[in-house]
Backbone as numpy.savetxt, mean C-alpha at the origin, in Angstrom:
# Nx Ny Nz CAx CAy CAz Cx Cy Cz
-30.17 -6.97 6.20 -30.97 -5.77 6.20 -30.12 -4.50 6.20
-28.46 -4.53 6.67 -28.27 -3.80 7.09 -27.39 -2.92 5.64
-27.50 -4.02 4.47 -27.00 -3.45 3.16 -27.88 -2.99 2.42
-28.96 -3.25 2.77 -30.17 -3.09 1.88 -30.15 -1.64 1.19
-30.18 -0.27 2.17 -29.94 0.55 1.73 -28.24 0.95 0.81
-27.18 0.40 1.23 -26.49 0.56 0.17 -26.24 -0.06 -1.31
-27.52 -1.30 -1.50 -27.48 -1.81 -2.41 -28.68 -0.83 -3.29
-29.55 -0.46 -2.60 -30.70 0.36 -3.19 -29.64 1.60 -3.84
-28.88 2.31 -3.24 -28.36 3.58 -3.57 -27.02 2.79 -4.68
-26.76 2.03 -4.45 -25.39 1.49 -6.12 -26.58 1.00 -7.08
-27.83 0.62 -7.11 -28.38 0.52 -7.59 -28.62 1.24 -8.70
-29.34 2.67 -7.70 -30.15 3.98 -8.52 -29.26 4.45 -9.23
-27.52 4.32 -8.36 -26.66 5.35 -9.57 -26.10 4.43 -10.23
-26.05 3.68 -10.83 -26.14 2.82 -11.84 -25.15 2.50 -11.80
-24.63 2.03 -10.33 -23.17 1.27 -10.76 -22.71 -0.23 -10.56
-22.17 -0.71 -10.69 -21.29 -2.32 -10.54 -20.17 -2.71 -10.45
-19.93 -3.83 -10.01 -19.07 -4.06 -9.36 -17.80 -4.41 -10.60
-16.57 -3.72 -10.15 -15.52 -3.73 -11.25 -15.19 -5.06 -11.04
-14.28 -5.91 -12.09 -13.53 -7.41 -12.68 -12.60 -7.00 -11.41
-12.65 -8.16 -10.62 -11.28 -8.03 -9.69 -10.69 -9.12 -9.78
-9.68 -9.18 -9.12 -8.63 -10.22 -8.77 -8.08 -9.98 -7.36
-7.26 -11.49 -6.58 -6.76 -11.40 -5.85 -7.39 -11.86 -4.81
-6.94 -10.91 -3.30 -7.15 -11.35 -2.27 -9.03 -11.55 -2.55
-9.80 -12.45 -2.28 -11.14 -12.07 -2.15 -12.00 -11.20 -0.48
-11.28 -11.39 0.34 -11.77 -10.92 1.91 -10.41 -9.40 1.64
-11.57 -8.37 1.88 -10.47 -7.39 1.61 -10.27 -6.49 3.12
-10.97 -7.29 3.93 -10.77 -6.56 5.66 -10.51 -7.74 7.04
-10.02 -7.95 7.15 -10.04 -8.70 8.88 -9.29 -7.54 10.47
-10.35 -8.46 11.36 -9.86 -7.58 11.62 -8.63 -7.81 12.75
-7.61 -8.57 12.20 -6.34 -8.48 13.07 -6.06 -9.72 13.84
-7.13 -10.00 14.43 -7.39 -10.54 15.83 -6.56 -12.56 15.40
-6.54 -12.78 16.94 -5.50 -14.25 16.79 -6.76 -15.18 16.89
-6.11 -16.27 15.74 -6.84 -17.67 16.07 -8.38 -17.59 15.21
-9.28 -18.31 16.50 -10.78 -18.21 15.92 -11.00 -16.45 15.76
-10.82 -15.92 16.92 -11.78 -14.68 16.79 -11.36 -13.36 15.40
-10.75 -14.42 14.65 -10.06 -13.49 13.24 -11.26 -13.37 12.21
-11.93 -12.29 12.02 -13.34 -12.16 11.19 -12.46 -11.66 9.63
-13.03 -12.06 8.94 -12.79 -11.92 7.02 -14.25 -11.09 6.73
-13.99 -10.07 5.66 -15.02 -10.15 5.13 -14.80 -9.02 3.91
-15.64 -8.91 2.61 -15.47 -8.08 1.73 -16.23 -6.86 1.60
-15.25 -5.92 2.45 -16.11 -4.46 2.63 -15.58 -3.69 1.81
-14.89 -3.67 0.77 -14.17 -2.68 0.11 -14.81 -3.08 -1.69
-15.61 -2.63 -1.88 -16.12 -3.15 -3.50 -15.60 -1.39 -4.23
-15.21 -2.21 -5.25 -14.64 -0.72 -6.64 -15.32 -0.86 -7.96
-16.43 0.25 -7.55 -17.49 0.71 -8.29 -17.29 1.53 -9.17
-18.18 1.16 -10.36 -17.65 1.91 -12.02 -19.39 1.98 -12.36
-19.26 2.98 -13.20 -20.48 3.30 -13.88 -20.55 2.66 -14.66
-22.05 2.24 -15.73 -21.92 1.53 -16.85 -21.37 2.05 -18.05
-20.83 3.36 -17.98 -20.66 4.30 -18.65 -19.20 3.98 -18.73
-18.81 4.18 -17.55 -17.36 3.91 -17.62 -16.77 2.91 -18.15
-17.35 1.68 -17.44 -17.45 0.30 -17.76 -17.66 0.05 -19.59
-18.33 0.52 -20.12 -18.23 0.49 -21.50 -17.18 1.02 -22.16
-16.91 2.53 -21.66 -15.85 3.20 -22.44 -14.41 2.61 -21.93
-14.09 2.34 -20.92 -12.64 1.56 -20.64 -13.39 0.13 -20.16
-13.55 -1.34 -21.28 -13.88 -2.70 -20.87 -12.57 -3.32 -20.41
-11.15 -2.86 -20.39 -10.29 -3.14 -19.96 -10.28 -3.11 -18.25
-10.97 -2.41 -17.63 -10.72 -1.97 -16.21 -10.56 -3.08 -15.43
-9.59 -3.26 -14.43 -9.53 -4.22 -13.96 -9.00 -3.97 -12.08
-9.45 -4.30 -10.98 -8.95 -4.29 -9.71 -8.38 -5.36 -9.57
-6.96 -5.31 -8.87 -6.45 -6.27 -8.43 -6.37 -5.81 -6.73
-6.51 -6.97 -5.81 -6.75 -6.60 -4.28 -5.89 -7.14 -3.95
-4.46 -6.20 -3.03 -3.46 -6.94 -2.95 -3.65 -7.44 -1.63
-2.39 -8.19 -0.99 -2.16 -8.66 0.48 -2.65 -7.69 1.24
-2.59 -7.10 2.35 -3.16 -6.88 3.24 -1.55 -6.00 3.65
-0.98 -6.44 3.53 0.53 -5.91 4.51 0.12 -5.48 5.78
0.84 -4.09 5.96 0.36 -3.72 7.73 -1.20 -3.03 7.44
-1.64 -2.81 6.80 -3.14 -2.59 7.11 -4.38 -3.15 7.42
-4.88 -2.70 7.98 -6.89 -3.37 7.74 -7.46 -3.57 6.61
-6.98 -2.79 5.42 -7.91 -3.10 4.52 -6.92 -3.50 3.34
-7.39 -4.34 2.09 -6.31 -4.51 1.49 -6.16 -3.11 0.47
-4.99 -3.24 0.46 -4.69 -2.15 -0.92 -5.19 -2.53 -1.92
-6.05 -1.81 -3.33 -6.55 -2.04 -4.01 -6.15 -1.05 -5.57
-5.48 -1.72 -6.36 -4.95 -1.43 -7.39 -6.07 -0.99 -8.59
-6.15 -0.15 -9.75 -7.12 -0.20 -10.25 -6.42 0.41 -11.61
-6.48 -0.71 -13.03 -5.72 -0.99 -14.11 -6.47 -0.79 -15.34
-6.83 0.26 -15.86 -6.88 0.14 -17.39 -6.25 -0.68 -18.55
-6.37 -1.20 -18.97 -4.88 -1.97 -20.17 -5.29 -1.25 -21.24
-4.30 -0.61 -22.00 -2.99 -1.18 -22.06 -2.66 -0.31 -21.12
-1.51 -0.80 -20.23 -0.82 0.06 -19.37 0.34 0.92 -19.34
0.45 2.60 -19.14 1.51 2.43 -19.31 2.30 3.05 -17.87
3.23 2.74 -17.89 4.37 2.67 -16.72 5.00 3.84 -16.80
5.21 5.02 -15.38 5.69 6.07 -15.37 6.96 5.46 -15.57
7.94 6.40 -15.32 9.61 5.86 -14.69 9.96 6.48 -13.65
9.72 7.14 -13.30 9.51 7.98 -11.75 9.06 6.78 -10.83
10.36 6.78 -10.03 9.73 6.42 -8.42 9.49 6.64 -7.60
8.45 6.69 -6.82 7.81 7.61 -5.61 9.05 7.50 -4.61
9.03 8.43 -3.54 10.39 8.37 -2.67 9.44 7.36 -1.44
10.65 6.43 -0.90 9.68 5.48 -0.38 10.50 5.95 1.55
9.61 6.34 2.54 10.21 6.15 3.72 10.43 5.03 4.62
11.62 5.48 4.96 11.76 3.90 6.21 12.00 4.39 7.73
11.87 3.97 8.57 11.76 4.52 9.96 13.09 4.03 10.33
13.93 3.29 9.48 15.14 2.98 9.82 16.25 4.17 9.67
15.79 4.95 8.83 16.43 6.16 8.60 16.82 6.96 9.73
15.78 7.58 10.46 15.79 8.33 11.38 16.85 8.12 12.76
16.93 6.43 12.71 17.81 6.24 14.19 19.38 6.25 13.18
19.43 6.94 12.11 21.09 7.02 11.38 21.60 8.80 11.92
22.51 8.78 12.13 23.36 9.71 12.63 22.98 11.27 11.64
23.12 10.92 10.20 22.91 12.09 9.20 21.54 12.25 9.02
20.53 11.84 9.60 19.25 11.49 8.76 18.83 13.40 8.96
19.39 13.89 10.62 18.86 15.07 10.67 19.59 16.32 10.10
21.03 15.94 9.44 21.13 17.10 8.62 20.95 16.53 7.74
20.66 15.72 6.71 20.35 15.31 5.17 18.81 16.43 5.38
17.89 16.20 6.51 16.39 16.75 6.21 16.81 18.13 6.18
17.48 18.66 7.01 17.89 20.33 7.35 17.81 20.88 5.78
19.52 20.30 5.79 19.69 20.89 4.40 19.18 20.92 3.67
17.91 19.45 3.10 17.17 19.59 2.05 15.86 21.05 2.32
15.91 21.37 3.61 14.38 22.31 3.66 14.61 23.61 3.93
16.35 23.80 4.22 17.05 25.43 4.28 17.30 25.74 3.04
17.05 24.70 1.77 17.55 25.46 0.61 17.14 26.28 0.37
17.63 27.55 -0.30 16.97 29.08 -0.92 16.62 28.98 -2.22
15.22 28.78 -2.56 15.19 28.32 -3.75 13.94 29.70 -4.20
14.15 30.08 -5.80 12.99 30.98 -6.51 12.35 30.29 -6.72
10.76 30.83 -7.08 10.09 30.44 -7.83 8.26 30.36 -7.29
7.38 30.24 -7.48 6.11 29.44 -6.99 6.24 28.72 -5.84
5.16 28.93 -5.18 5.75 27.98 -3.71 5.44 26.24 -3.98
4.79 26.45 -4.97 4.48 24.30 -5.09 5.96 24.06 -6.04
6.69 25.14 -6.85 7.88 24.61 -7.21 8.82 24.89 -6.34
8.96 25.72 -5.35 9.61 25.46 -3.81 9.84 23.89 -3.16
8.24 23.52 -2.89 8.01 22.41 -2.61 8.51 20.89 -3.19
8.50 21.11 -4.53 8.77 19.97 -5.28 10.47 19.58 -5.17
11.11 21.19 -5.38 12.45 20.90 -5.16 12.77 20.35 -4.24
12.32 20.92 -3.18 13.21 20.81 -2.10 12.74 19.23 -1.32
11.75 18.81 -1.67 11.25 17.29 -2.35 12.67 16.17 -3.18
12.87 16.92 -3.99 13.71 15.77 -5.12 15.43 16.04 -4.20
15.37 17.39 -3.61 16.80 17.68 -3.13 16.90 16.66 -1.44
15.70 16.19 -1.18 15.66 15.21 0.26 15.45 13.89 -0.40
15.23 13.61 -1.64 14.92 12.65 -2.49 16.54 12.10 -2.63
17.10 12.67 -2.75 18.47 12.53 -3.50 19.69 12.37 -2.03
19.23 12.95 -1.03 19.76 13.02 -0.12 19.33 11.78 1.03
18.17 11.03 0.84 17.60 10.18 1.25 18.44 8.52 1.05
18.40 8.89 -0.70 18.98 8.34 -1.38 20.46 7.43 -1.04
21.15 8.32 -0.88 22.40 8.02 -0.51 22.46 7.38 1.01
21.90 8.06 1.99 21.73 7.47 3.46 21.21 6.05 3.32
20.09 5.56 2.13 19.75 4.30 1.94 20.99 3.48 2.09
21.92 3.97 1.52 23.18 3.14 1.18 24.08 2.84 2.74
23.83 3.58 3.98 24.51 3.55 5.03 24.43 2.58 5.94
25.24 2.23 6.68 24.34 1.15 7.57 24.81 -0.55 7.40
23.73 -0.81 7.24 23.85 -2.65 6.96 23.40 -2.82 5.46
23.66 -2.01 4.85 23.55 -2.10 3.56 22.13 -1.83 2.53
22.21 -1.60 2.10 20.76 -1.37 1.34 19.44 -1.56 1.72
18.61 -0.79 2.82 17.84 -0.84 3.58 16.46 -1.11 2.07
15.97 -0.54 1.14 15.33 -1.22 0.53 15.16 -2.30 0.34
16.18 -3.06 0.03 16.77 -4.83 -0.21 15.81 -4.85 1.05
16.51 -5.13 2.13 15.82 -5.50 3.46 14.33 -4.88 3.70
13.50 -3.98 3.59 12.52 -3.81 3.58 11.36 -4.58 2.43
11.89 -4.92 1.09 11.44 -5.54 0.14 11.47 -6.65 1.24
12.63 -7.80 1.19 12.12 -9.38 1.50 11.54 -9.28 2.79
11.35 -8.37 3.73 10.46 -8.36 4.43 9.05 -8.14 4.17
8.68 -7.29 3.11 7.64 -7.29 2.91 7.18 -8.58 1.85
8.05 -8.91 1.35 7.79 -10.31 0.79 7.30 -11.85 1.78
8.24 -11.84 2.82 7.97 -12.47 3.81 6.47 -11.97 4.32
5.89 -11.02 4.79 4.52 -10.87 5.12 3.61 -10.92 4.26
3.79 -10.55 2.94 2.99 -10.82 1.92 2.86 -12.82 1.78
3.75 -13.13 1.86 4.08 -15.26 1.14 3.03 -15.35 2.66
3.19 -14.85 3.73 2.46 -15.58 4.87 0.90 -15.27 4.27
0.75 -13.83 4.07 -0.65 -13.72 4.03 -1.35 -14.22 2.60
-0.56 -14.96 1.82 -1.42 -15.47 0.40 -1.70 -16.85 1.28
-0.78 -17.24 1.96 -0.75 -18.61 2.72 -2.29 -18.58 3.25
-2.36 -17.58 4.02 -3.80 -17.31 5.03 -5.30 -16.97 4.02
-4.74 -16.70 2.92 -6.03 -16.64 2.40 -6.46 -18.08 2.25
-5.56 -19.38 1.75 -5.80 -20.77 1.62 -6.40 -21.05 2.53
-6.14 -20.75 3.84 -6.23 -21.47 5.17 -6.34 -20.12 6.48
-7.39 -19.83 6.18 -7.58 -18.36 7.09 -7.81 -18.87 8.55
-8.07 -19.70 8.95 -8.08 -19.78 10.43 -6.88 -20.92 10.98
-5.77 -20.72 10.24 -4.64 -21.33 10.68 -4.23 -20.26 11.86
-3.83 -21.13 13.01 -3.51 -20.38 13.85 -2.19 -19.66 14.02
-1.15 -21.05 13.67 0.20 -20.64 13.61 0.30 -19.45 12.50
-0.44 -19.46 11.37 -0.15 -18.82 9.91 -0.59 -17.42 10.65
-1.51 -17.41 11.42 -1.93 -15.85 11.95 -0.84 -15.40 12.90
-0.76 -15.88 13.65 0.83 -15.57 14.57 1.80 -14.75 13.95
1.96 -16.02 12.68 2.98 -15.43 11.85 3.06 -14.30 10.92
1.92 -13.82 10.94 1.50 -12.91 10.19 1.72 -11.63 10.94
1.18 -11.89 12.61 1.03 -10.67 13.08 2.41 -10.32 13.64
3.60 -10.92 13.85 4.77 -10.96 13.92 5.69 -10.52 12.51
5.16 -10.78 11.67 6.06 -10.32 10.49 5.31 -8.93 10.29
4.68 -9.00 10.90 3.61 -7.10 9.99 4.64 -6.06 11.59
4.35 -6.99 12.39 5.09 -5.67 13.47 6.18 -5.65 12.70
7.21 -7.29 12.66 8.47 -6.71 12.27 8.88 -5.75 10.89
8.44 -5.67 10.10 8.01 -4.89 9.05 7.45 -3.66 9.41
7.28 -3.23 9.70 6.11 -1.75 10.90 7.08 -1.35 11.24
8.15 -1.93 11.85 9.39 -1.11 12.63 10.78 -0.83 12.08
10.60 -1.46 10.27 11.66 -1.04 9.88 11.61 0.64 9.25
């Protein structure tokens, strides 16, 4: 009863449910053992309009990683691929010796211009400076953040097979902290 009204209202505005893939339970909520609830609260809605003019559209629902809900990808084909990579943060950074003048310097720069091209610079100039600190340390903190997140991702495709494995949830909620704290 308690969808009724949101099925009446996707109804009237004439929408449906996009081609997905992937995880199918796109929320749990956390919890160990039995009391671990699944369920699919996250639907990615397209007009028929849309739906006609791009029949390519496609959601893919990824793992879950450290969140509640899964991340949810959403793909036109043909695709095409920026080359720009977003600057990615790690909390491992911060306990490194330079992390607080690499930020200084990137946000004392004196730069002309528009303040969103202020912004952007001084963006790519902590980008670049980020960059290099990646390299400090125990070695390539990406590397290590990737197979960690690989490791929590391989557990949680595991858990979709077998969602009330107990050990597999353990292991899950142990690899998402350890991952959380890099």
């Amino acid at each position: 009863m308690e969808m009724v009204p949101f099925q009446k209202c996707v109804f009237d505005c004439g929408l449906a449910d996009v081609k997905y893939n992937g995880s199918y339970f796109t929320w749990n909520n956390k919890q160990a053992r039995k009391d671990r609830v699944f369920a699919k609260l996250d639907p990615v809605l397209a007009s028929h309009g849309w739906l006609d003019k791009f029949p390519t559209t496609e959601v893919t629902f990824l793992p879950k990683g450290v969140f509640d809900h899964t991340p949810a990808i959403l793909s036109i084909y043909p695709n095409f691929h920026d080359t720009k990579k977003p600057l990615r943060y790690f909390n491992y950074w911060s306990s490194l010796k330079n992390f607080s003048g690499i930020v200084q310097n990137g946000w004392q720069e004196n730069l002309e211009g528009l303040p969103m091209y202020k912004l952007v610079s001084k963006l790519e100039l902590l980008k670049r400076g980020l960059k290099s600190l990646n390299q400090q340390g125990d070695g390539d903190i990406s590397i290590k953040d990737s197979e960690d997140f690989k490791t929590l991702l391989a557990i949680q495709v595991a858990l979709r097979e077998q969602p009330g494995n107990g050990e597999l949830i353990a292991q899950e909620i142990q690899a998402r902290n350890h991952y959380a704290d890099m």
